[in-house]
Coordinates of C-alpha atoms (C1' of nucleotides) and ligand atoms in Angstrom, one line a residue:
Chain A
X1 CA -12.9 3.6 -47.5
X2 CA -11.5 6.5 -45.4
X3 CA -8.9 5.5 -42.8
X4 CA -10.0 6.0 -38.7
X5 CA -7.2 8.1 -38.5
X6 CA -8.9 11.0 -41.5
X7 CA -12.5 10.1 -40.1
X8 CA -10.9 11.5 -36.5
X9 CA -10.2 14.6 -38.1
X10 CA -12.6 15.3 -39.5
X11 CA -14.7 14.7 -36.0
X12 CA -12.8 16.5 -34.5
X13 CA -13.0 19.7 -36.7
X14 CA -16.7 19.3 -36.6
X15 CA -16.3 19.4 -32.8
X16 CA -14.3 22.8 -33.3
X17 CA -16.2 24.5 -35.6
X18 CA -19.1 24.3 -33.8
X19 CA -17.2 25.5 -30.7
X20 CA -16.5 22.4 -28.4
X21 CA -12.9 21.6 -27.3
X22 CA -10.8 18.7 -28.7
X23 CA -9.9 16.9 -25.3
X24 CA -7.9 13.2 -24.8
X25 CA -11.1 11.8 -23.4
X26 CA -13.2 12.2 -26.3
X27 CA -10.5 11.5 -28.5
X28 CA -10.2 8.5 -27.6
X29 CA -14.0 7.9 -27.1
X30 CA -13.9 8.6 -30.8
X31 CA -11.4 5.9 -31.7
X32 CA -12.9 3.6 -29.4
X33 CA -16.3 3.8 -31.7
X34 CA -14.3 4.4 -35.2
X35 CA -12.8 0.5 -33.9
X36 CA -16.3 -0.8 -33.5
X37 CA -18.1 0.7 -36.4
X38 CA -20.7 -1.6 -36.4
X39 CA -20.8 -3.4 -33.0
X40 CA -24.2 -1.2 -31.8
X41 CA -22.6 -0.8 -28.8
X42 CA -23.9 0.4 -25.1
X43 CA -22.8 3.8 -23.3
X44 CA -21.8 0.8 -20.9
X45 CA -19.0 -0.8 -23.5
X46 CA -18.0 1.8 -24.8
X47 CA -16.7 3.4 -21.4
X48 CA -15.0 -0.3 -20.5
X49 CA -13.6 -0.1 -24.1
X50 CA -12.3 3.3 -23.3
X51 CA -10.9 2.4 -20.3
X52 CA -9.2 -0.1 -21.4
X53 CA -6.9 2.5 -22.8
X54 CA -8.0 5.3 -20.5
X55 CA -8.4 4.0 -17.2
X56 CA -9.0 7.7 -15.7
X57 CA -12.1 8.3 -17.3
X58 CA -15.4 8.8 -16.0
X59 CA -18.7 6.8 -16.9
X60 CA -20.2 10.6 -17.1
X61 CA -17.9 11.7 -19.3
X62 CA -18.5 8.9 -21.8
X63 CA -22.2 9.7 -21.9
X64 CA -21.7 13.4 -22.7
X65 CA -19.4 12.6 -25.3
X66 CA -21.8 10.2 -26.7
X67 CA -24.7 13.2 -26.1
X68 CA -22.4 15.2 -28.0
X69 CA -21.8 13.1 -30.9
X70 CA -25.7 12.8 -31.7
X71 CA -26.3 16.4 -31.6
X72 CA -23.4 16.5 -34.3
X73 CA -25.0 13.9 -36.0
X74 CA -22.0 11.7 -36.0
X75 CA -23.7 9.1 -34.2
X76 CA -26.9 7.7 -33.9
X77 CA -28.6 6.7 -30.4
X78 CA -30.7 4.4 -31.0
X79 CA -32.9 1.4 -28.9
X80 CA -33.3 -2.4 -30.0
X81 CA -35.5 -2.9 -26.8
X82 CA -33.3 -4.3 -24.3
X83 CA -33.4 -1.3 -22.1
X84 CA -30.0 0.4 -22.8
X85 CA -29.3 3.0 -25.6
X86 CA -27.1 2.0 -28.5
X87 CA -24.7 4.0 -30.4
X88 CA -24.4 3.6 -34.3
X89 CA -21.8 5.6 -36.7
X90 CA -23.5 7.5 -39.1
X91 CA -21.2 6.5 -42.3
X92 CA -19.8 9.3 -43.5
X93 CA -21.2 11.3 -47.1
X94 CA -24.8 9.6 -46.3
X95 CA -27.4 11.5 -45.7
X96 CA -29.4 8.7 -44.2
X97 CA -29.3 6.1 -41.7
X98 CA -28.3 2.6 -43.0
X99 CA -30.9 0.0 -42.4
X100 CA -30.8 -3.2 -39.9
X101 CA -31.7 -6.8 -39.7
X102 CA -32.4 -8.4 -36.3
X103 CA -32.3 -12.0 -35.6
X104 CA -35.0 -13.1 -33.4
X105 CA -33.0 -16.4 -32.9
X106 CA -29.5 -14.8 -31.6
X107 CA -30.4 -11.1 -31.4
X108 CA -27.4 -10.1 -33.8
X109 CA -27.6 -6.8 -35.9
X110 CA -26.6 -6.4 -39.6
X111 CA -26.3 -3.6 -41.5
X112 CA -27.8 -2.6 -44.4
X113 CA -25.5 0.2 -46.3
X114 CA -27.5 0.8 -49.3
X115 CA -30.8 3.6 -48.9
X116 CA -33.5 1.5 -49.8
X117 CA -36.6 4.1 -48.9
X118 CA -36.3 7.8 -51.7
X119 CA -39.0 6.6 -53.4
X120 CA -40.8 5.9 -50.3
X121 CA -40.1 9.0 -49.0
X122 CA -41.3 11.4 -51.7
X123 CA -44.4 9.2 -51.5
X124 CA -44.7 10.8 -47.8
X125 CA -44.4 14.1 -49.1
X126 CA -47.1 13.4 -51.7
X127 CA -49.5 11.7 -49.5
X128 CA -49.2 13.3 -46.1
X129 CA -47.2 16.8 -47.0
X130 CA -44.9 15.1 -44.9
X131 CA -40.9 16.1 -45.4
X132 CA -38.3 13.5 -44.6
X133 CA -35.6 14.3 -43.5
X134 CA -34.2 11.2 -41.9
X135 CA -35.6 7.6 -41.3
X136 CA -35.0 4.6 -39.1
X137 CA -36.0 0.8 -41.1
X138 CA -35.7 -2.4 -39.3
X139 CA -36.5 -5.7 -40.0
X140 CA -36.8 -8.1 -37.6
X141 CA -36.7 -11.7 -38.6
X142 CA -34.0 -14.5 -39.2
X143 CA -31.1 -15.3 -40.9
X144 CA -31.0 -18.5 -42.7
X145 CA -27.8 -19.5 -40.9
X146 CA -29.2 -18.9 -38.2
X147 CA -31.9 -21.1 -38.5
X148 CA -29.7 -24.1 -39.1
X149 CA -28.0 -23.5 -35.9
X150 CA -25.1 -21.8 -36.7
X151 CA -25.8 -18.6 -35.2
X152 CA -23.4 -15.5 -36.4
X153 CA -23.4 -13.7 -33.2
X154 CA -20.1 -13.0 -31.7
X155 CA -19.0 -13.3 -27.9
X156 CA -18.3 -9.3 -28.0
X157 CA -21.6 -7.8 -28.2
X158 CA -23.4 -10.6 -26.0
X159 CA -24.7 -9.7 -22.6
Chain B
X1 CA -64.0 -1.0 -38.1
X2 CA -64.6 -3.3 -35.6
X3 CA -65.9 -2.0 -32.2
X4 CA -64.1 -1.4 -29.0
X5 CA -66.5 -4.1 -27.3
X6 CA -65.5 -6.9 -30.0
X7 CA -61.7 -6.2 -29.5
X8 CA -62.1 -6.4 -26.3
X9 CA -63.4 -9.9 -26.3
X10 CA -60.9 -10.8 -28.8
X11 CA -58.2 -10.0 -26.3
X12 CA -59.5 -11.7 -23.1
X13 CA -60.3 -15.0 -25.7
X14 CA -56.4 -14.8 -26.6
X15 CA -55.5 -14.6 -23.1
X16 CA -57.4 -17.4 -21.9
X17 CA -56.8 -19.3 -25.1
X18 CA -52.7 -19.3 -23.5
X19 CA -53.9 -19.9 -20.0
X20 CA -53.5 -17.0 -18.5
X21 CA -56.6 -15.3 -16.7
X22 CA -58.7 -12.4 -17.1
X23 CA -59.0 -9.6 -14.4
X24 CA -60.5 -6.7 -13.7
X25 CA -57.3 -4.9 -13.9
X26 CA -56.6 -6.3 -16.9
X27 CA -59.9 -5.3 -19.0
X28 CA -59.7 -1.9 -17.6
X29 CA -56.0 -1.2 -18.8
X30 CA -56.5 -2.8 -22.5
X31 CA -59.8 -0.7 -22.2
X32 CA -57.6 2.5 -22.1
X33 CA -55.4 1.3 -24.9
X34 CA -58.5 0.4 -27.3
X35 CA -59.9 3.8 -26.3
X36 CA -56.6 6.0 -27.1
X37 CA -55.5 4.1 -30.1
X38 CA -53.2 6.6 -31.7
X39 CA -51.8 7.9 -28.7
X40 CA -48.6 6.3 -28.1
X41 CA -49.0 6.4 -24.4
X42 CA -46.2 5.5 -22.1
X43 CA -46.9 2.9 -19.2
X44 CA -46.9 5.9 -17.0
X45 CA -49.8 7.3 -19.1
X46 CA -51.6 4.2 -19.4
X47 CA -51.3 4.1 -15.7
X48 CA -53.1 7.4 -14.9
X49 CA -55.7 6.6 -17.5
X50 CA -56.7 3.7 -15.9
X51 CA -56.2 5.2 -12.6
X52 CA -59.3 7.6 -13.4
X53 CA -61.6 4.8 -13.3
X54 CA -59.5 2.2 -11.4
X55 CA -58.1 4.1 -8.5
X56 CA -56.9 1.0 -6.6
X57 CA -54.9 -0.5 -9.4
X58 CA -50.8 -0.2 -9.1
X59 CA -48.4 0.6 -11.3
X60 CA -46.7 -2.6 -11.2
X61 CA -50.1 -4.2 -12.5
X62 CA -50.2 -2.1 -15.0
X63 CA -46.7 -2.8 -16.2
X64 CA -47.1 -6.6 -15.7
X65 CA -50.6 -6.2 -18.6
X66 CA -48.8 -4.2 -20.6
X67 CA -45.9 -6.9 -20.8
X68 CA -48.3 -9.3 -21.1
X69 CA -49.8 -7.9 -24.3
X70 CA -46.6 -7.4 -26.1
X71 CA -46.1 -10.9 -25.4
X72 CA -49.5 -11.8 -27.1
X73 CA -48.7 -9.7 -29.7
X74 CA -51.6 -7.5 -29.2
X75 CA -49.3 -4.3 -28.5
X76 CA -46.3 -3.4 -29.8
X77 CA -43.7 -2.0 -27.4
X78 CA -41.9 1.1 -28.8
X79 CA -39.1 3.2 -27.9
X80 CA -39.0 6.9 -29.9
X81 CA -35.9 8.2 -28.4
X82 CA -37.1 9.8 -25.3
X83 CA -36.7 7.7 -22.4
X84 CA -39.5 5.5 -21.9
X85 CA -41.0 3.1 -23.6
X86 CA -44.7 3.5 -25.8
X87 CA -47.7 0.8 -26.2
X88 CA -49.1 0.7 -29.8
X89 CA -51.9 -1.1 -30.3
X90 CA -51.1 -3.5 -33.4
X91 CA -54.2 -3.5 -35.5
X92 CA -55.9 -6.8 -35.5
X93 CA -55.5 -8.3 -39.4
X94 CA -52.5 -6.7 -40.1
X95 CA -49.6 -9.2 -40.3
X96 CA -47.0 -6.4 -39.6
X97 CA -46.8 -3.4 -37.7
X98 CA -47.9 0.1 -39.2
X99 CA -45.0 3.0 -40.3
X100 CA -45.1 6.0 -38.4
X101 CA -43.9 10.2 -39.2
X102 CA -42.2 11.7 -36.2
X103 CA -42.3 15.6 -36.8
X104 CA -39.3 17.5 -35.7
X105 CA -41.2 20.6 -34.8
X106 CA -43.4 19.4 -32.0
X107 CA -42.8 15.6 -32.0
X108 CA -46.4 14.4 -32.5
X109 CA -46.1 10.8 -34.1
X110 CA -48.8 9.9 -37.0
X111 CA -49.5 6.6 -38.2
X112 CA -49.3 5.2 -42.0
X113 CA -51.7 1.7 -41.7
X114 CA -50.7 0.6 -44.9
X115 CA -47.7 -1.9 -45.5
X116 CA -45.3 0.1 -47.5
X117 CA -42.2 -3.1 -47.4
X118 CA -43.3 -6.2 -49.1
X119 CA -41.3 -5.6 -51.8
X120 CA -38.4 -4.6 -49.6
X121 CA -38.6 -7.9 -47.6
X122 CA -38.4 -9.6 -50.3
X123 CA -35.3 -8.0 -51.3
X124 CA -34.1 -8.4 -47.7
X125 CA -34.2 -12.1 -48.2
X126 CA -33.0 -12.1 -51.9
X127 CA -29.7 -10.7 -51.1
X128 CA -29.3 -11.2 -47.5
X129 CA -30.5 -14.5 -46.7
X130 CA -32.8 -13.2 -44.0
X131 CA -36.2 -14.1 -43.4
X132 CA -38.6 -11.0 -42.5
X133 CA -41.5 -11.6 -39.7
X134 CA -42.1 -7.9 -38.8
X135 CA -40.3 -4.3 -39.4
X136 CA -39.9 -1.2 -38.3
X137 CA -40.4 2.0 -40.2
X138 CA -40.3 5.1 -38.7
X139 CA -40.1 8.4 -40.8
X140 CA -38.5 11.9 -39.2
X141 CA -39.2 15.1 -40.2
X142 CA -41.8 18.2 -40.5
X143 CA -45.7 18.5 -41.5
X144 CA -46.3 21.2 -43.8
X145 CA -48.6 22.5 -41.6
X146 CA -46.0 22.8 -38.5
X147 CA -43.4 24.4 -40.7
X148 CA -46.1 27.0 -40.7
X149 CA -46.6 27.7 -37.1
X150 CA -49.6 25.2 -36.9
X151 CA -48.7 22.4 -35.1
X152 CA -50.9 19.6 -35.0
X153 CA -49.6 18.2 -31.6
X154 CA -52.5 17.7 -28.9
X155 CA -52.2 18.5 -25.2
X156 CA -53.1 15.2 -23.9
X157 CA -49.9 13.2 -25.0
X158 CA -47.9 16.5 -24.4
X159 CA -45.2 16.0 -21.6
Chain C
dT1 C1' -72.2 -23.2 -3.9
dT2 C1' -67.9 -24.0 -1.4
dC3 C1' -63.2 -25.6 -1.6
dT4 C1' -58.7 -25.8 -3.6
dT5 C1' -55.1 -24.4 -6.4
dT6 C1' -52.6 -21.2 -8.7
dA7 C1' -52.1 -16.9 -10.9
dT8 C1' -52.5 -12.1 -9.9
dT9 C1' -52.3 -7.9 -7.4
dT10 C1' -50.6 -4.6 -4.1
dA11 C1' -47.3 -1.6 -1.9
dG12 C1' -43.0 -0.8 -1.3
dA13 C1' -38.2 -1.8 -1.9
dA14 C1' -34.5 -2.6 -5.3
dT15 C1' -32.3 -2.1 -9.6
dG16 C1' -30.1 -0.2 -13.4
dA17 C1' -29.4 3.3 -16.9
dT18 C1' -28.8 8.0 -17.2
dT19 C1' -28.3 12.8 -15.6
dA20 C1' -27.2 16.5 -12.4
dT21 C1' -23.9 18.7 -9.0
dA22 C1' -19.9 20.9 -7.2
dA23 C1' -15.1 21.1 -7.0
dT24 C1' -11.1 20.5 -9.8
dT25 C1' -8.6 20.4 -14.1
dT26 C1' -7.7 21.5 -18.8
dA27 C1' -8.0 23.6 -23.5
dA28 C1' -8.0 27.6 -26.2
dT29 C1' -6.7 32.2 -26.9
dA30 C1' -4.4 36.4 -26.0
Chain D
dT1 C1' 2.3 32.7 -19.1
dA2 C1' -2.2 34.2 -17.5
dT3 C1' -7.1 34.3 -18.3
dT4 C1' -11.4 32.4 -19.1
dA5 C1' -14.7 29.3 -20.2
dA6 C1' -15.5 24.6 -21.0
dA7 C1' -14.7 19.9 -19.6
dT8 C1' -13.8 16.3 -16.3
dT9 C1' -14.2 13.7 -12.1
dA10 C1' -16.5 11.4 -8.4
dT11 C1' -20.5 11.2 -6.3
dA12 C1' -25.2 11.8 -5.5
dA13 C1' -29.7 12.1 -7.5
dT14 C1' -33.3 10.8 -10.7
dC15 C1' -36.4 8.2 -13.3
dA16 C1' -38.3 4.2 -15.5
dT17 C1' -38.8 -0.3 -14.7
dT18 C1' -38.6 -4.8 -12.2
dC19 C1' -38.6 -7.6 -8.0
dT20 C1' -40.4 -9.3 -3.5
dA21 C1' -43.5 -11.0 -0.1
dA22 C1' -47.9 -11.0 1.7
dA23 C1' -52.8 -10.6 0.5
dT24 C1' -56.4 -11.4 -2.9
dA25 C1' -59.0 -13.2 -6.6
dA26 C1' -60.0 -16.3 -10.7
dA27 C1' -60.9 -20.9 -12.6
dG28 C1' -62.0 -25.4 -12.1
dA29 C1' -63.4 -29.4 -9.1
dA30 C1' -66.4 -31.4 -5.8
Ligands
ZN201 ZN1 -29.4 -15.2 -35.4
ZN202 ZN1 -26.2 0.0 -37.4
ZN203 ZN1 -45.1 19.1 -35.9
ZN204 ZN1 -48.3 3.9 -34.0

DNA sequence: TTCTTTATTTAGAATGATTATAATTTAATA
DNA sequence: TATTAAATTATAATCATTCTAAATAAAGAA
């Protein structure tokens, strides 16, 4: 596991090399989703999380970052339905997006690390001369705890 | 292949069947759907669809059926990263909703009807404790045929 | 059929997430 | 340090979607 602090640099020298500027402001956006890694967090919490530390910063400002960060392909913006975009780390050496399980009972997230889909994929390039070069899986469904009314989701991420 | 006539009747038996009643408005805008299968409209699409032969219906209406339907289960509301929400009709028989390729080039979305994740669900609940009742597959990348300049996209979903 | 009840529709206003604007500030480089 | 282009800020604007209140229409009863 690499530490926040070496997954910052190496953000940030992405940032560079592709000709952006390294401010405070999207440092600290940075940290802010390194520290949540897998909370699936709103452009909305992330800018009160920022805040919290950085209580100059704009709303706008958060959203660009964000912008920026998906065109790097550092994050991922993605939509469970509820009407806001969600921002997911992309983890770092894969080339895919991890996979997610979403409880119909509490509406929690859980990631799935592993890439569960090459073979699937070369069977779209045989079938449909179709080349993959990223995918999105989710299953919707419900977690045995769940069920049995001990619901995982935390205070942090409810609405 | 079951007609557009019989699906139709299927729907309107489903809504009644949960109480709720069956209007003009209503047939005409799952009438657009059944006739534009594969088209991933947007509400705003579906509107001006059914606008053609419904001038007098509102948006709102249109909204309010499409809502309707997802809670049915009869369309499946989708969100492919560009600001507004699709309606995808969910093919009658199928337990699960169908995988899709999203092309990089020109965006046009196909469909894959089969059920490539039985096994995977199974899996899902092996190791993870979670019980599947639908999924999400979506698969990014290029057609052949667009990598060579021949892009398969129509003009009628085009933005 | 006509009446009654209740859901639905309509048009327009309101909301809420996101994006654009213009003036000001800051980071990078020389 | 001075220059230049990019980034930030605060605010306004936009766009998709939802809400509201009055008018209308569907379903069932008489
Ligand atoms: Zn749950
Ligand atoms: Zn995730
Ligand atoms: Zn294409
Ligand atoms: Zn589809």
């Amino acid at each position: 596991m690499i530490s926040v602090e070496e997954q910052l640099k190496s953000m940030k020298q992405q940032m560079i090399a592709k000709g952006y500027k390294s401010t405070v402001q999207r440092e600290a956006t940075m940290r802010v989703l390194l520290e949540h890694e897998r909370d699936h967090m709103s452009a909305e919490d992330v800018y009160m999380r920022v805040k919290e530390r950085f209580p100059e910063i704009g709303l706008a400002t958060v959203y660009r970052t964000l912008e920026l960060l998906t065109d790097l392909h550092i994050v991922e913006k993605m939509n469970f339905g509820d009407g806001v975009a969600r921002f997911d780390l992309r983890s770092e050496g894969h080339m895919h997006m991890h996979h997610h399980m979403i409880c119909s009972i509490c509406g929690e997230v859980e990631e799935i690390q592993d890439d569960w889909l090459t073979e699937l994929e070369q069977r779209v390039q045989r079938e449909y001369g179709f080349d993959v070069s990223d995918h999105r899986l989710d299953f919707i469904g419900t977690f045995s705890s769940c069920k049995h009314g001990d619901c995982r989701r935390h205070c942090e991420t409810a609405s």
